[in-house]
CSV table of C-alpha atoms in Angstrom, one decimal:
chain,number,residue,atom,x,y,z
A,1,MET,CA,9.1,3.1,-47.0
A,2,ASN,CA,12.4,5.0,-46.8
A,3,GLY,CA,14.0,5.6,-50.3
A,4,PHE,CA,12.6,8.4,-52.5
A,5,GLY,CA,12.6,5.6,-55.4
A,6,ASP,CA,10.6,3.3,-53.6
A,7,ALA,CA,8.1,5.8,-52.6
A,8,PHE,CA,7.8,7.0,-56.3
A,9,ALA,CA,7.5,3.1,-57.5
A,10,ALA,CA,4.7,2.6,-55.0
A,11,ALA,CA,2.8,5.7,-56.0
A,12,PHE,CA,3.0,4.6,-59.6
A,13,ALA,CA,1.6,1.5,-58.9
A,14,LEU,CA,-1.3,3.2,-57.1
A,15,ILE,CA,-1.9,5.4,-60.1
A,16,VAL,CA,-1.7,2.4,-62.7
A,17,GLY,CA,-3.9,0.1,-60.4
A,18,PHE,CA,-6.6,2.9,-60.4
A,19,ASP,CA,-6.5,2.2,-56.1
A,20,ALA,CA,-10.0,2.8,-55.2
A,21,ASP,CA,-9.1,5.2,-52.3
A,22,LEU,CA,-6.8,7.4,-54.6
A,23,VAL,CA,-9.7,7.3,-57.2
A,24,GLU,CA,-12.4,8.3,-54.6
A,25,ILE,CA,-10.0,11.0,-53.2
A,26,VAL,CA,-9.5,12.5,-56.6
A,27,GLY,CA,-12.9,12.4,-57.4
A,28,LEU,CA,-14.1,14.1,-54.6
A,29,SER,CA,-11.1,16.6,-54.9
A,30,LEU,CA,-12.5,17.4,-58.5
A,31,ARG,CA,-15.9,17.6,-57.3
A,32,VAL,CA,-15.2,20.3,-55.0
A,33,THR,CA,-12.8,21.9,-56.9
A,34,LEU,CA,-14.8,22.7,-60.1
A,35,SER,CA,-18.0,23.5,-58.0
A,36,ALA,CA,-16.3,26.2,-56.3
A,37,THR,CA,-14.9,27.5,-59.3
A,38,LEU,CA,-18.1,27.4,-61.0
A,39,PHE,CA,-19.7,29.3,-58.1
A,40,ALA,CA,-16.8,31.6,-57.7
A,41,CYS,CA,-17.1,32.4,-61.2
A,42,LEU,CA,-21.0,33.1,-61.2
A,43,LEU,CA,-20.3,35.6,-58.3
A,44,GLY,CA,-16.8,37.0,-59.4
A,45,PHE,CA,-17.9,37.6,-62.9
A,46,PRO,CA,-20.6,39.9,-62.2
A,47,LEU,CA,-19.1,41.8,-59.1
A,48,GLY,CA,-15.9,42.3,-61.3
A,49,ALA,CA,-17.9,43.8,-64.1
A,50,VAL,CA,-20.0,46.2,-61.6
A,51,LEU,CA,-16.4,47.2,-60.3
A,52,ALA,CA,-15.3,48.0,-63.6
A,53,VAL,CA,-18.1,49.4,-65.2
A,54,GLY,CA,-20.4,50.9,-62.1
A,55,ARG,CA,-20.1,54.3,-61.0
A,56,PHE,CA,-20.9,54.5,-57.5
A,57,ARG,CA,-19.6,55.8,-54.2
A,58,GLY,CA,-17.2,53.6,-52.8
A,59,ARG,CA,-16.1,51.8,-55.9
A,60,GLY,CA,-12.6,52.2,-55.3
A,61,ALA,CA,-12.6,51.5,-51.5
A,62,LEU,CA,-14.6,48.0,-52.9
A,63,THR,CA,-12.1,47.5,-55.5
A,64,VAL,CA,-9.2,47.6,-53.0
A,65,PHE,CA,-11.1,45.5,-50.8
A,66,VAL,CA,-11.3,42.8,-53.4
A,67,ASN,CA,-7.9,43.2,-54.1
A,68,ALA,CA,-6.9,42.4,-50.8
A,69,LEU,CA,-9.0,39.5,-50.5
A,70,MET,CA,-7.3,37.7,-53.0
A,71,GLY,CA,-4.6,37.0,-50.5
A,72,LEU,CA,-6.9,35.7,-47.7
A,73,PRO,CA,-5.4,33.2,-45.6
A,74,PRO,CA,-7.2,29.8,-46.0
A,75,VAL,CA,-7.2,29.0,-42.1
A,76,VAL,CA,-8.9,32.3,-41.7
A,77,VAL,CA,-11.4,31.7,-44.2
A,78,GLY,CA,-11.9,27.9,-42.6
A,79,LEU,CA,-12.3,29.3,-39.5
A,80,ILE,CA,-14.9,31.7,-39.8
A,81,VAL,CA,-17.1,29.2,-42.1
A,82,TYR,CA,-16.1,26.5,-39.4
A,83,MET,CA,-18.1,29.1,-36.7
A,84,MET,CA,-21.1,29.7,-39.2
A,85,LEU,CA,-21.6,25.9,-39.5
A,86,SER,CA,-21.0,24.9,-36.0
A,87,ARG,CA,-23.9,24.0,-34.2
A,88,THR,CA,-23.8,27.1,-32.1
A,89,GLY,CA,-23.2,29.0,-35.6
A,90,PRO,CA,-26.1,30.9,-37.4
A,91,PHE,CA,-26.1,28.5,-40.1
A,92,GLY,CA,-25.4,25.2,-37.4
A,93,THR,CA,-29.0,23.6,-38.2
A,94,LEU,CA,-28.1,23.0,-41.5
A,95,GLY,CA,-25.9,20.4,-40.4
A,96,LEU,CA,-23.1,21.0,-43.4
A,97,LEU,CA,-19.9,21.0,-40.8
A,98,TYR,CA,-17.7,17.9,-42.1
A,99,THR,CA,-19.5,17.4,-45.5
A,100,PRO,CA,-18.5,18.3,-48.9
A,101,THR,CA,-20.7,21.1,-49.0
A,102,ALA,CA,-18.9,23.0,-46.5
A,103,MET,CA,-15.6,22.4,-48.1
A,104,ILE,CA,-17.2,23.9,-51.5
A,105,ILE,CA,-18.5,26.7,-49.3
A,106,ALA,CA,-15.3,27.5,-48.1
A,107,GLN,CA,-13.3,27.4,-51.2
A,108,THR,CA,-16.2,29.5,-53.0
A,109,ILE,CA,-15.3,32.2,-50.4
A,110,LEU,CA,-11.8,32.0,-51.1
A,111,VAL,CA,-11.6,31.9,-54.9
A,112,THR,CA,-14.4,34.7,-55.7
A,113,PRO,CA,-12.2,37.2,-55.0
A,114,ILE,CA,-9.3,36.3,-57.2
A,115,VAL,CA,-11.8,35.5,-59.9
A,116,ALA,CA,-13.4,39.0,-59.5
A,117,ALA,CA,-10.5,41.0,-59.1
A,118,LEU,CA,-8.8,39.6,-62.4
A,119,ALA,CA,-12.6,39.6,-64.1
A,120,ARG,CA,-12.6,43.4,-63.2
A,121,GLN,CA,-9.1,44.0,-64.9
A,122,THR,CA,-10.3,42.1,-68.2
A,123,VAL,CA,-13.6,44.0,-68.2
A,124,ALA,CA,-12.4,47.3,-67.3
A,125,ASP,CA,-9.9,47.0,-70.2
A,126,LEU,CA,-12.3,45.9,-72.6
A,127,ASP,CA,-14.9,48.6,-71.5
A,128,ALA,CA,-11.8,51.4,-72.1
A,129,GLU,CA,-12.2,50.0,-75.9
A,130,TYR,CA,-16.0,49.6,-76.3
A,131,TYR,CA,-16.9,52.8,-74.2
A,132,GLU,CA,-18.0,55.2,-77.1
A,133,THR,CA,-19.5,52.6,-79.1
A,134,LEU,CA,-21.7,51.1,-76.3
A,135,HIS,CA,-22.6,54.3,-75.3
A,136,SER,CA,-23.4,55.9,-78.4
A,137,MET,CA,-25.8,52.8,-78.7
A,138,GLY,CA,-27.6,54.1,-75.7
A,139,ALA,CA,-26.6,50.7,-73.8
A,140,ARG,CA,-27.4,50.9,-70.2
A,141,ALA,CA,-25.0,49.7,-67.7
A,142,GLY,CA,-26.5,46.2,-67.3
A,143,ALA,CA,-26.5,45.7,-71.4
A,144,ARG,CA,-23.2,46.9,-71.1
A,145,MET,CA,-21.6,44.8,-68.2
A,146,ARG,CA,-23.3,41.5,-70.2
A,147,THR,CA,-21.9,42.8,-73.2
A,148,LEU,CA,-18.1,43.2,-71.9
A,149,LEU,CA,-18.5,39.7,-69.8
A,150,TRP,CA,-19.4,38.0,-73.1
A,151,ASP,CA,-17.1,39.6,-75.3
A,152,GLY,CA,-14.2,39.1,-72.5
A,153,ARG,CA,-15.2,35.3,-72.5
A,154,PHE,CA,-11.9,34.1,-73.6
A,155,ALA,CA,-9.5,36.1,-71.3
A,156,LEU,CA,-12.3,35.2,-68.2
A,157,MET,CA,-11.1,31.5,-68.8
A,158,THR,CA,-7.5,33.0,-67.3
A,159,ALA,CA,-9.3,34.1,-64.3
A,160,ALA,CA,-11.3,31.0,-63.5
A,161,LEU,CA,-8.0,29.0,-64.2
A,162,ALA,CA,-6.4,31.1,-61.3
A,163,GLY,CA,-9.2,30.4,-59.2
A,164,MET,CA,-9.3,26.7,-60.0
A,165,GLY,CA,-5.6,26.7,-59.3
A,166,ARG,CA,-5.9,28.1,-55.7
A,167,ALA,CA,-9.0,25.7,-55.1
A,168,LEU,CA,-7.1,22.6,-56.2
A,169,ALA,CA,-4.0,23.6,-54.1
A,170,GLU,CA,-6.0,24.8,-51.2
A,171,VAL,CA,-5.8,22.7,-47.7
A,172,GLY,CA,-6.2,24.6,-44.5
A,173,ALA,CA,-9.6,25.7,-45.0
A,174,VAL,CA,-11.0,22.7,-46.5
A,175,MET,CA,-9.0,20.2,-43.5
A,176,ILE,CA,-10.9,22.9,-40.9
A,177,VAL,CA,-14.6,22.7,-42.3
A,178,GLY,CA,-14.1,19.2,-43.8
A,179,GLY,CA,-12.2,17.5,-41.3
A,180,ASN,CA,-10.5,14.9,-43.4
A,181,ILE,CA,-12.9,12.2,-43.0
A,182,ASP,CA,-12.1,9.3,-44.4
A,183,HIS,CA,-14.4,8.6,-47.4
A,184,VAL,CA,-16.4,11.7,-46.6
A,185,THR,CA,-14.3,14.9,-47.3
A,186,ARG,CA,-10.9,13.3,-47.8
A,187,VAL,CA,-9.4,15.4,-50.8
A,188,MET,CA,-6.1,15.2,-52.3
A,189,THR,CA,-4.2,18.0,-50.4
A,190,THR,CA,-5.8,16.9,-46.8
A,191,ALA,CA,-4.6,13.2,-47.6
A,192,ILE,CA,-1.2,14.3,-48.5
A,193,ALA,CA,-1.0,16.3,-45.4
A,194,LEU,CA,-2.2,13.3,-43.3
A,195,GLU,CA,-0.4,10.4,-45.3
A,196,THR,CA,2.7,12.6,-44.8
A,197,SER,CA,2.5,12.9,-40.9
A,198,ARG,CA,2.0,9.1,-41.0
A,199,GLY,CA,4.7,8.2,-42.9
A,200,GLU,CA,2.7,6.5,-45.6
A,201,LEU,CA,4.7,8.4,-48.1
A,202,ALA,CA,3.6,6.3,-51.3
A,203,LEU,CA,0.0,7.4,-51.2
A,204,ALA,CA,1.1,10.9,-50.2
A,205,LEU,CA,3.7,10.9,-53.1
A,206,GLY,CA,0.9,9.1,-55.6
A,207,LEU,CA,-1.3,11.6,-55.1
A,208,GLY,CA,0.9,14.6,-55.2
A,209,ILE,CA,1.8,13.3,-58.8
A,210,VAL,CA,-2.2,13.3,-59.7
A,211,LEU,CA,-2.7,16.5,-58.1
A,212,MET,CA,0.1,18.3,-60.2
A,213,ALA,CA,-1.0,16.2,-63.5
A,214,LEU,CA,-4.7,17.1,-63.0
A,215,SER,CA,-3.6,20.8,-62.5
A,216,LEU,CA,-1.4,20.4,-65.8
A,217,ALA,CA,-4.2,19.0,-67.7
A,218,LEU,CA,-6.8,21.3,-66.2
A,219,ASN,CA,-4.7,24.3,-67.5
A,220,ALA,CA,-4.0,22.8,-70.7
A,221,LEU,CA,-7.4,22.1,-71.6
A,222,VAL,CA,-8.7,25.6,-70.6
A,223,MET,CA,-6.1,27.4,-72.0
A,224,GLY,CA,-6.4,25.5,-75.3
A,225,ALA,CA,-10.0,26.1,-75.4
A,226,ARG,CA,-9.5,29.7,-75.1
A,227,LEU,CA,-6.8,29.9,-77.5
A,228,SER,CA,-8.8,28.0,-80.1
A,229,GLY,CA,-12.1,30.0,-79.4
A,230,ALA,CA,-10.2,33.2,-79.7
A,231,ARG,CA,-8.8,32.3,-82.8
A,232,LEU,CA,-12.3,31.2,-84.5
A,233,ALA,CA,-13.8,34.3,-83.3
A,234,HIS,CA,-10.8,36.8,-83.8
A,235,ALA,CA,-11.4,37.8,-80.1
B,1,MET,CA,-38.9,47.5,-98.0
B,2,LEU,CA,-36.2,48.2,-94.9
B,3,ARG,CA,-37.5,51.1,-93.0
B,4,LEU,CA,-34.1,52.8,-91.7
B,5,VAL,CA,-35.5,56.0,-89.6
B,6,THR,CA,-38.7,56.2,-87.1
B,7,SER,CA,-41.6,57.5,-88.7
B,8,SER,CA,-41.1,61.1,-87.2
B,9,ALA,CA,-38.0,60.8,-89.6
B,10,ALA,CA,-35.4,63.8,-88.8
B,11,PRO,CA,-35.3,66.0,-86.0
B,12,ASP,CA,-38.6,68.1,-85.5
B,13,SER,CA,-36.2,71.1,-85.8
B,14,THR,CA,-32.8,72.7,-86.8
B,15,ILE,CA,-30.0,71.2,-84.5
B,16,ARG,CA,-28.0,74.1,-82.8
B,17,LEU,CA,-25.1,74.2,-81.2
B,18,GLU,CA,-25.2,77.1,-79.2
B,19,ARG,CA,-21.9,79.1,-77.7
B,20,ILE,CA,-20.1,75.4,-77.0
B,21,SER,CA,-16.7,75.6,-75.4
B,22,LEU,CA,-14.4,72.9,-74.2
B,23,ARG,CA,-11.0,73.4,-73.0
B,24,ARG,CA,-8.9,70.3,-73.0
B,25,GLY,CA,-5.0,70.0,-72.2
B,26,GLY,CA,-5.1,73.7,-71.6
B,27,ARG,CA,-6.3,74.4,-75.0
B,28,ASP,CA,-9.6,75.9,-76.4
B,29,VAL,CA,-10.5,73.0,-78.6
B,30,LEU,CA,-14.2,74.5,-79.1
B,31,ASP,CA,-14.5,78.0,-78.4
B,32,GLY,CA,-17.8,79.5,-78.5
B,33,LEU,CA,-18.7,77.4,-81.4
B,34,ASP,CA,-22.1,78.1,-82.7
B,35,LEU,CA,-23.3,75.8,-85.3
B,36,SER,CA,-27.1,75.0,-87.2
B,37,ILE,CA,-27.8,71.9,-88.9
B,38,PRO,CA,-30.5,72.0,-91.2
B,39,ARG,CA,-33.0,68.8,-90.4
B,40,HIS,CA,-33.2,67.5,-94.0
B,41,GLY,CA,-30.2,66.0,-96.0
B,42,ILE,CA,-26.6,65.7,-95.2
B,43,THR,CA,-24.5,68.2,-93.7
B,44,ALA,CA,-21.0,68.3,-94.2
B,45,ILE,CA,-18.2,69.3,-91.5
B,46,MET,CA,-15.0,70.3,-92.8
B,47,GLY,CA,-11.8,71.8,-91.6
B,48,PRO,CA,-8.4,71.2,-91.0
B,49,ASN,CA,-6.8,68.7,-88.3
B,50,GLY,CA,-8.0,70.0,-84.9
B,51,ALA,CA,-10.8,72.4,-85.9
B,52,GLY,CA,-12.8,70.4,-83.6
B,53,LYS,CA,-14.9,68.5,-86.3
B,54,SER,CA,-14.9,65.0,-84.2
B,55,LEU,CA,-15.4,66.7,-81.3
B,56,ALA,CA,-18.5,68.5,-82.3
B,57,LEU,CA,-19.7,65.5,-83.5
B,58,ARG,CA,-19.6,64.2,-80.1
B,59,VAL,CA,-20.9,66.8,-78.1
B,60,MET,CA,-23.9,66.3,-80.5
B,61,ALA,CA,-23.8,62.7,-79.7
B,62,ASN,CA,-23.9,63.6,-75.7
B,63,LEU,CA,-20.7,61.6,-75.6
B,64,VAL,CA,-18.8,64.5,-74.4
B,65,ARG,CA,-20.4,67.2,-72.3
B,66,PRO,CA,-18.9,70.6,-73.1
B,67,ASP,CA,-17.7,73.2,-70.3
B,68,THR,CA,-20.4,75.8,-71.7
B,69,GLY,CA,-22.9,76.2,-74.2
B,70,ALA,CA,-25.9,74.0,-75.0
B,71,VAL,CA,-26.8,71.4,-77.7
B,72,ILE,CA,-30.5,71.7,-78.9
B,73,HIS,CA,-32.0,69.1,-81.1
B,74,GLY,CA,-35.1,68.2,-79.4
B,75,LEU,CA,-34.2,64.1,-79.5
B,76,THR,CA,-34.8,62.6,-75.9
B,77,ASP,CA,-34.3,59.1,-76.7
B,78,PRO,CA,-30.8,58.3,-77.2
B,79,GLN,CA,-31.6,55.8,-79.7
B,80,ASP,CA,-32.8,58.6,-82.0
B,81,ILE,CA,-28.9,59.3,-82.1
B,82,ALA,CA,-26.7,56.9,-83.9
B,83,LEU,CA,-22.5,57.6,-84.4
B,84,VAL,CA,-20.6,55.8,-86.5
B,85,PHE,CA,-16.9,56.4,-86.1
B,86,GLN,CA,-13.6,56.5,-88.1
B,87,LYS,CA,-12.4,53.4,-86.8
B,88,PRO,CA,-15.2,50.9,-86.2
B,89,VAL,CA,-15.5,49.0,-83.1
B,90,LEU,CA,-17.2,45.7,-83.5
B,91,LEU,CA,-18.0,43.1,-81.0
B,92,ARG,CA,-15.6,40.1,-80.9
B,93,ARG,CA,-18.8,38.0,-82.5
B,94,THR,CA,-19.7,37.4,-85.7
B,95,VAL,CA,-21.5,40.0,-88.1
B,96,ARG,CA,-24.7,38.4,-87.4
B,97,ALA,CA,-24.2,38.6,-83.9
B,98,ASN,CA,-23.1,42.2,-84.0
B,99,LEU,CA,-26.3,43.2,-85.4
B,100,ARG,CA,-28.5,41.1,-83.3
B,101,HIS,CA,-26.9,42.4,-80.3
B,102,ALA,CA,-27.4,46.0,-81.6
B,103,LEU,CA,-31.2,45.1,-82.1
B,104,ALA,CA,-31.1,43.8,-78.6
B,105,ILE,CA,-29.7,46.8,-77.3
B,106,TYR,CA,-32.0,49.3,-79.0
B,107,GLY,CA,-34.9,47.5,-77.7
B,108,VAL,CA,-36.4,45.8,-80.5
B,109,PRO,CA,-39.0,43.0,-79.3
B,110,ARG,CA,-37.5,39.2,-80.1
B,111,ARG,CA,-40.0,38.2,-82.4
B,112,GLU,CA,-39.2,41.3,-84.7
B,113,ARG,CA,-35.3,40.5,-84.4
B,114,ARG,CA,-35.1,37.8,-87.1
B,115,GLU,CA,-36.6,39.6,-89.7
B,116,ARG,CA,-35.3,43.2,-88.9
B,117,LEU,CA,-31.8,41.4,-89.1
B,118,GLY,CA,-32.3,39.5,-92.6
B,119,GLU,CA,-33.5,43.1,-93.6
B,120,LEU,CA,-30.2,44.6,-92.3
B,121,LEU,CA,-28.3,41.7,-93.7
B,122,ASP,CA,-29.7,42.3,-97.3
B,123,PHE,CA,-29.4,46.3,-97.0
B,124,GLY,CA,-26.1,46.5,-96.2
B,125,ARG,CA,-25.1,43.8,-98.7
B,126,LEU,CA,-23.7,41.9,-95.9
B,127,ALA,CA,-25.6,38.2,-96.1
B,128,ALA,CA,-22.3,36.6,-97.4
B,129,ILE,CA,-20.6,37.5,-94.6
B,130,ALA,CA,-23.0,37.5,-92.0
B,131,ASP,CA,-21.4,34.6,-89.8
B,132,SER,CA,-17.7,35.5,-90.0
B,133,PRO,CA,-15.9,36.8,-87.3
B,134,ALA,CA,-16.6,40.8,-87.4
B,135,ARG,CA,-12.9,41.0,-86.6
B,136,ALA,CA,-12.0,39.2,-89.2
B,137,LEU,CA,-13.5,41.3,-92.0
B,138,SER,CA,-11.3,43.9,-94.1
B,139,GLY,CA,-11.7,47.6,-93.6
B,140,GLY,CA,-14.2,48.5,-95.8
B,141,GLU,CA,-16.5,45.5,-94.8
B,142,GLN,CA,-16.4,46.2,-91.1
B,143,GLN,CA,-17.3,49.8,-91.7
B,144,ARG,CA,-20.1,48.6,-93.7
B,145,VAL,CA,-21.3,46.4,-90.6
B,146,ALA,CA,-20.6,49.4,-88.4
B,147,MET,CA,-22.9,51.7,-90.7
B,148,VAL,CA,-25.6,48.9,-90.6
B,149,ARG,CA,-25.5,48.6,-87.0
B,150,ALA,CA,-26.2,52.2,-86.6
B,151,LEU,CA,-28.8,52.4,-88.8
B,152,ALA,CA,-30.6,49.4,-86.9
B,153,ALA,CA,-31.6,52.0,-84.4
B,154,ARG,CA,-33.6,53.9,-87.1
B,155,PRO,CA,-32.0,56.8,-86.0
B,156,ARG,CA,-33.2,60.4,-86.7
B,157,LEU,CA,-29.9,62.0,-86.6
B,158,LEU,CA,-26.9,60.0,-88.1
B,159,LEU,CA,-23.7,61.2,-87.2
B,160,LEU,CA,-20.6,59.9,-89.1
B,161,ASP,CA,-16.9,60.4,-88.0
B,162,GLU,CA,-14.8,60.1,-91.4
B,163,PRO,CA,-16.2,56.9,-92.1
B,164,THR,CA,-14.5,56.4,-95.1
B,165,ALA,CA,-11.1,57.3,-94.0
B,166,SER,CA,-8.4,55.0,-95.2
B,167,LEU,CA,-11.0,53.2,-97.3
B,168,ASP,CA,-10.4,52.3,-101.1
B,169,PRO,CA,-12.6,53.5,-103.7
B,170,GLN,CA,-15.0,50.5,-104.1
B,171,ALA,CA,-15.6,50.4,-100.0
B,172,THR,CA,-15.9,54.0,-100.2
B,173,ALA,CA,-18.6,54.0,-102.7
B,174,ALA,CA,-20.4,51.1,-100.8
B,175,ILE,CA,-20.2,53.5,-97.4
B,176,GLU,CA,-21.5,56.2,-99.5
B,177,ALA,CA,-24.5,54.4,-100.7
B,178,LEU,CA,-25.4,53.6,-97.2
B,179,ILE,CA,-25.3,57.1,-96.3
B,180,ARG,CA,-27.4,58.3,-99.3
B,181,GLY,CA,-29.8,55.7,-98.2
B,182,ALA,CA,-30.3,56.8,-94.8
B,183,ALA,CA,-30.8,60.5,-96.1
B,184,HIS,CA,-33.2,59.6,-98.2
B,185,SER,CA,-35.1,57.6,-95.4
B,186,GLY,CA,-35.4,61.2,-94.0
B,187,ALA,CA,-32.6,60.9,-91.4
B,188,THR,CA,-30.6,64.1,-90.6
B,189,VAL,CA,-26.8,63.1,-91.7
B,190,VAL,CA,-24.1,64.7,-90.2
B,191,LEU,CA,-20.8,64.0,-91.9
B,192,VAL,CA,-17.4,64.9,-90.8
B,193,THR,CA,-15.0,64.5,-93.9
B,194,HIS,CA,-11.4,65.9,-94.8
B,195,ASP,CA,-12.3,64.5,-98.7
B,196,ARG,CA,-13.5,67.5,-100.7
B,197,GLY,CA,-14.6,65.3,-103.5
B,198,GLN,CA,-16.8,63.3,-101.0
B,199,ALA,CA,-18.4,66.3,-99.9
B,200,THR,CA,-19.1,67.5,-103.2
B,201,ARG,CA,-20.6,63.9,-103.9
B,202,LEU,CA,-23.0,63.6,-100.7
B,203,ALA,CA,-23.6,67.0,-98.9
B,204,ASP,CA,-26.1,69.6,-99.4
B,205,HIS,CA,-25.0,71.8,-96.8
B,206,ILE,CA,-21.4,72.6,-95.7
B,207,ARG,CA,-19.9,73.9,-92.1
B,208,PHE,CA,-16.5,74.9,-92.1
B,209,LEU,CA,-14.9,74.9,-88.6
B,210,HIS,CA,-11.5,76.6,-87.8
B,211,LYS,CA,-9.7,76.5,-84.4
B,212,GLY,CA,-13.0,75.6,-82.6
B,213,MET,CA,-15.1,78.0,-84.5
B,214,LEU,CA,-17.5,78.1,-87.3
B,215,ALA,CA,-15.7,79.7,-90.2
B,216,GLU,CA,-18.2,79.3,-92.8
B,217,ALA,CA,-21.8,78.0,-93.3
B,218,ALA,CA,-23.2,77.8,-96.8
B,219,PRO,CA,-25.1,75.4,-99.2
B,220,ALA,CA,-22.9,73.0,-101.0
B,221,ASP,CA,-23.0,74.2,-104.3
B,222,GLN,CA,-22.4,77.7,-103.3
B,223,PHE,CA,-19.6,77.1,-101.0
B,224,PHE,CA,-17.5,74.9,-103.5
B,225,LEU,CA,-18.1,77.5,-106.3
B,226,ALA,CA,-16.8,80.0,-104.2
B,227,PRO,CA,-16.1,79.6,-100.6
B,228,LYS,CA,-16.4,83.1,-98.6
B,229,SER,CA,-14.5,82.7,-95.7
B,230,PRO,CA,-10.4,83.2,-96.1
B,231,GLU,CA,-9.9,80.1,-94.0
B,232,ALA,CA,-11.9,78.1,-96.4
B,233,GLN,CA,-9.9,79.6,-99.2
B,234,ALA,CA,-7.0,79.0,-97.9
B,235,TYR,CA,-8.0,75.4,-96.9
B,236,PHE,CA,-8.7,74.4,-100.6
B,237,ASP,CA,-5.8,76.3,-102.2
B,238,GLY,CA,-3.9,74.1,-100.2
B,239,LYS,CA,-2.3,76.6,-97.8
B,240,LEU,CA,-1.0,75.1,-94.6
B,241,LEU,CA,-3.8,76.7,-91.8
B,242,LEU,CA,-2.1,77.7,-88.5
C-alpha cells in the first residue's frame, strides 16, 4: 500500500463495508470513551461546584492543583494505573489490568480534572449572578451547588465535550493499561498506532477517518442539544 | 386561602439598626445609621441616590456585614426574612420550577409542595404563564414571580429594594397589590423607593436617609404633609441634594 490515494480507497471500502474488525474497534472505543466521560462528569461536576462555591482552607491551592492536572501526561497516568492494577499493586487481585475497565479508569483520571476545572469556572460565573438571590433565600451550600449545576447544565455540556474529546483522542494511557489486545482492548487510537507501525495504512486511515467523523458527530450532537435546550429554557 | 406569613407574623419587636457604619471605596456609605422599623405596616425608606437605602436593606437581610453597629430584629431563621431585588434574578427554569425550587429551599415538605405551588400561582396570577421559561417573561411578570417566590417563604420581614423601578403602571399596580397582600397578612414590609407616589399609596411610615444617616422618621401622612428635615424638604422641592 504505497500511494495515499490507494490507502484512502481501501479505508473507504472498509468503512462502507462495515468491516467486522473496524466495527468492533469503534464500538469498544465508544464504550470506553463514553463511560470515562460519564464517570468524569459524575466526579468533576460536583468537584468543580465545591471549588467554585465552597469556602474552606486550601481552596485556592486545590484549584491550582486541579487546573494543573488538566495537562496530566497520559503515559504517566497509564503508568500509575498500571502499577496500581498490576499483580503486585494494591488492586492487583481485582484482575483488571488489560481489560476495558482499566482503560476506563485511566481515562476517567485523565478527563476528570478537565471537566472539574471547566465546571468550576462555569459554576463560579453563575454564582456571581445568583449569589445574593440564593443567599437571601437562605440556601445552604449544598442546595446552592445543586442549583448552580442544574442552571449551568447547558454550559456544562461544553466541559463534558472537552473531556470526551480528550478521551476519544487519547492513546498513551490506554495502550499501557489495555495492552492493545486484539478483540479485547484494541481501540481506535491504539489500533491506528499499531497498524501504522505494521504498514497497514488502509485500516489505520479508515480508523482515523472514523475517529474524526465520530468526534465531529458527537460534538455536533452535544452542541445542538445545548443550543436548542438553552433556547427553550432561555438559559 | 393562601397563608403568606408564619403564624407569629411580624417580628416580635421593632426592628432596629443601631449605629451602623460601613465604609466602601474610601467613603462612609453608612455613617452611624440609627433606624427603627415599626413591626406593623409598610415602612418606606426614601432618599437620594447614594443615601444608603439599598445598603441598609442588605444589612437588614444579613447580606452585608457592617463594619460597626448592630441589627436587632430577633429573627433567627433565615427564612423569616425575604428580599426582593430591583432586578429580579430568576433561575433558568420555568416559573413553576422557580417556585418549586424556592419551596424546596424553604424546607416545605414534598407532600405539601404541590398544594402550596398552586396557591402561589393563583395568588400571583401566574397560572397562565406557569410553564413559560421565567427569563422569557416581561420585566413586570418576572418581578411578580420574584415577589411570589419571596412570599413562598412566608417571611415575617419582607424587604423590597425598588421592586417597581422601570415597570409600567399596570405592572407596578400588580406588584403593589402583592405588597399590600403581604402587609395585610401581618408581615413587616420595608420598601426602598424613589417614587413619592408609591410611598404615598403604600407606606404607613417613612424613613428618609441622606449620606448614610437618618435625616427624618415620621408617619407617612405627616411626612408628606410637611417634611421637617431640610434634606427631605429639598428632595421633594426638586433641589439637588449634594
